[in-house]
PDB file of C-alpha atoms in Angstrom:
ATOM      1  CA  MET A   1      -2.764  12.583   4.310  1.00 86.00           C
ATOM      2  CA  SER A   2      -0.647  10.786   1.777  1.00 87.00           C
ATOM      3  CA  VAL A   3       2.414   9.143   3.347  1.00 86.00           C
ATOM      4  CA  PRO A   4       5.123   6.980   1.791  1.00 87.00           C
ATOM      5  CA  ASP A   5       4.306   3.279   2.071  1.00 86.00           C
ATOM      6  CA  SER A   6       7.517   2.871   4.090  1.00 87.00           C
ATOM      7  CA  ILE A   7       6.010   4.925   6.953  1.00 86.00           C
ATOM      8  CA  ASP A   8       4.588   3.003   9.931  1.00 89.00           C
ATOM      9  CA  ILE A   9       0.805   3.209   9.485  1.00 91.00           C
ATOM     10  CA  ALA A  10       0.034   2.390  13.128  1.00 93.00           C
ATOM     11  CA  LYS A  11       2.370   5.126  14.366  1.00 93.00           C
ATOM     12  CA  SER A  12       0.897   7.581  11.852  1.00 93.00           C
ATOM     13  CA  ARG A  13      -2.627   6.654  12.993  1.00 95.00           C
ATOM     14  CA  ASN A  14      -1.694   7.212  16.652  1.00 95.00           C
ATOM     15  CA  ILE A  15      -0.184  10.615  15.862  1.00 95.00           C
ATOM     16  CA  LEU A  16      -3.312  11.730  14.009  1.00 96.00           C
ATOM     17  CA  LEU A  17      -5.645  10.453  16.734  1.00 97.00           C
ATOM     18  CA  ARG A  18      -3.592  12.192  19.415  1.00 96.00           C
ATOM     19  CA  ILE A  19      -3.836  15.473  17.500  1.00 96.00           C
ATOM     20  CA  ALA A  20      -7.600  15.159  17.066  1.00 97.00           C
ATOM     21  CA  GLY A  21      -8.069  14.130  20.692  1.00 96.00           C
ATOM     22  CA  SER A  22      -6.126  17.110  21.989  1.00 96.00           C
ATOM     23  CA  ASP A  23      -8.245  19.674  20.132  1.00 97.00           C
ATOM     24  CA  LYS A  24     -11.100  20.855  22.378  1.00 97.00           C
ATOM     25  CA  ARG A  25     -13.348  21.487  19.360  1.00 97.00           C
ATOM     26  CA  VAL A  26     -13.304  17.812  18.373  1.00 97.00           C
ATOM     27  CA  LEU A  27     -16.282  15.917  19.760  1.00 97.00           C
ATOM     28  CA  ALA A  28     -15.724  12.750  21.785  1.00 95.00           C
ATOM     29  CA  ASP A  29     -18.820  11.102  20.280  1.00 96.00           C
ATOM     30  CA  PRO A  30     -18.480   9.871  17.663  1.00 96.00           C
ATOM     31  CA  MET A  31     -14.827   9.218  18.361  1.00 96.00           C
ATOM     32  CA  PRO A  32     -12.250  10.394  15.817  1.00 97.00           C
ATOM     33  CA  ASN A  33     -10.870   7.657  13.601  1.00 96.00           C
ATOM     34  CA  VAL A  34      -8.136   7.151  11.058  1.00 96.00           C
ATOM     35  CA  HIS A  35      -8.308   4.618   8.267  1.00 95.00           C
ATOM     36  CA  VAL A  36      -6.374   3.685   5.159  1.00 94.00           C
ATOM     37  CA  GLU A  37      -8.408   5.206   2.375  1.00 94.00           C
ATOM     38  CA  SER A  38      -6.366   3.967  -0.576  1.00 93.00           C
ATOM     39  CA  PHE A  39      -2.954   3.220  -2.021  1.00 90.00           C
ATOM     40  CA  SER A  40      -1.416   5.315  -4.760  1.00 84.00           C
ATOM     41  CA  GLY A  41       1.895   4.189  -6.205  1.00 85.00           C
ATOM     42  CA  ALA A  42       4.385   4.205  -3.343  1.00 89.00           C
ATOM     43  CA  ALA A  43       2.039   6.109  -1.025  1.00 90.00           C
ATOM     44  CA  VAL A  44      -0.648   5.209   1.469  1.00 91.00           C
ATOM     45  CA  ASN A  45      -3.556   7.624   1.803  1.00 92.00           C
ATOM     46  CA  LEU A  46      -4.766   7.979   5.379  1.00 93.00           C
ATOM     47  CA  GLN A  47      -7.958   9.781   6.291  1.00 94.00           C
ATOM     48  CA  LEU A  48      -8.627  11.361   9.665  1.00 95.00           C
ATOM     49  CA  ARG A  49     -12.292  11.760  10.530  1.00 95.00           C
ATOM     50  CA  ALA A  50     -13.152  13.950  13.484  1.00 96.00           C
ATOM     51  CA  TRP A  51     -16.511  15.497  14.272  1.00 97.00           C
ATOM     52  CA  VAL A  52     -16.976  19.095  15.382  1.00 97.00           C
ATOM     53  CA  ALA A  53     -19.822  21.558  15.743  1.00 97.00           C
ATOM     54  CA  THR A  54     -20.668  23.048  12.340  1.00 97.00           C
ATOM     55  CA  PRO A  55     -19.508  26.606  13.210  1.00 97.00           C
ATOM     56  CA  ASP A  56     -16.086  25.174  14.144  1.00 97.00           C
ATOM     57  CA  TYR A  57     -15.671  23.101  10.971  1.00 96.00           C
ATOM     58  CA  LEU A  58     -13.338  25.190   8.803  1.00 96.00           C
ATOM     59  CA  GLU A  59     -11.191  26.569  11.617  1.00 96.00           C
ATOM     60  CA  THR A  60     -10.729  23.059  13.026  1.00 96.00           C
ATOM     61  CA  LEU A  61     -10.097  21.534   9.597  1.00 95.00           C
ATOM     62  CA  TYR A  62      -7.332  24.009   8.871  1.00 94.00           C
ATOM     63  CA  ALA A  63      -5.772  23.670  12.320  1.00 96.00           C
ATOM     64  CA  LEU A  64      -5.833  19.857  12.367  1.00 95.00           C
ATOM     65  CA  THR A  65      -4.498  19.631   8.828  1.00 93.00           C
ATOM     66  CA  GLU A  66      -1.539  21.881   9.544  1.00 93.00           C
ATOM     67  CA  GLU A  67      -0.814  20.284  12.913  1.00 94.00           C
ATOM     68  CA  ALA A  68      -0.991  16.792  11.393  1.00 93.00           C
ATOM     69  CA  LYS A  69       1.441  17.703   8.627  1.00 90.00           C
ATOM     70  CA  VAL A  70       3.975  19.196  11.039  1.00 91.00           C
ATOM     71  CA  ALA A  71       3.603  16.383  13.600  1.00 91.00           C
ATOM     72  CA  LEU A  72       3.961  13.589  11.054  1.00 89.00           C
ATOM     73  CA  ASN A  73       7.081  15.204   9.606  1.00 87.00           C
ATOM     74  CA  ARG A  74       8.555  15.860  13.049  1.00 87.00           C
ATOM     75  CA  GLU A  75       7.730  12.502  14.628  1.00 85.00           C
ATOM     76  CA  LEU A  76       8.392  10.292  11.621  1.00 80.00           C
ATOM     77  CA  THR A  77      11.517  12.055  10.338  1.00 72.00           C
ATOM     78  CA  GLY A  78      12.698  14.244  13.213  1.00 69.00           C
ATOM     79  CA  SER A  79      12.233  17.411  11.166  1.00 57.00           C
ATOM     80  CA  LYS A  80       9.613  20.073  10.499  1.00 54.00           C
ATOM     81  CA  GLU A  81      10.720  20.055   6.869  1.00 54.00           C
ATOM     82  CA  ASP A  82       8.902  17.921   4.318  1.00 52.00           C
ATOM     83  CA  LYS A  83      11.392  15.060   4.343  1.00 52.00           C
ATOM     84  CA  ALA A  84       8.778  12.363   4.823  1.00 49.00           C
ATOM     85  CA  GLY A  85       7.056  13.003   1.497  1.00 55.00           C
ATOM     86  CA  ILE A  86       3.758  13.653   3.268  1.00 58.00           C
ATOM     87  CA  THR A  87       1.090  15.520   1.351  1.00 57.00           C
ATOM     88  CA  VAL A  88      -2.312  16.783   2.371  1.00 59.00           C
ATOM     89  CA  THR A  89      -5.302  16.710   0.056  1.00 61.00           C
ATOM     90  CA  PRO A  90      -8.929  17.694   0.684  1.00 59.00           C
ATOM     91  CA  ASP A  91     -11.542  14.968   0.829  1.00 60.00           C
ATOM     92  CA  PRO A  92     -13.632  15.332  -2.373  1.00 56.00           C
ATOM     93  CA  ALA A  93     -16.380  13.167  -0.867  1.00 58.00           C
ATOM     94  CA  ASN A  94     -16.815  15.625   2.004  1.00 58.00           C
ATOM     95  CA  PRO A  95     -16.710  19.208   0.763  1.00 55.00           C
ATOM     96  CA  SER A  96     -16.613  22.042   3.235  1.00 51.00           C
ATOM     97  CA  PRO A  97     -19.895  23.659   4.316  1.00 50.00           C
ATOM     98  CA  GLU A  98     -18.945  26.639   2.109  1.00 50.00           C
ATOM     99  CA  THR A  99     -19.063  24.525  -1.044  1.00 47.00           C
ATOM    100  CA  GLN A 100     -22.160  22.629   0.057  1.00 48.00           C
ATOM    101  CA  SER A 101     -24.178  25.825   0.392  1.00 45.00           C
ATOM    102  CA  GLY A 102     -23.651  26.607  -3.277  1.00 44.00           C
ATOM    103  CA  SER A 103     -21.692  29.815  -2.644  1.00 40.00           C
TER     104      SER A 103
END
């Protein structure tokens, strides 16, 4: 997730961890985590890492990504609209199982 550098990182982290923790597909061990991956201009790039069983990977990835986007917008701006300037990008270091299999 890329959020404006004016957004509270700790609050954003708590929102993302709450979302991951509430999804039954996310494993408790290892625990989900959120870290600042990088800075880009006026944005902070946060990365949520949550572990799931391999068959649940894509479905969970899509669900968590969408839920995170909506929750960050709603809880940080009070709106479902994209007023917070939050963007979602895939993690190039961790391709989906589909791309890893060479298909």
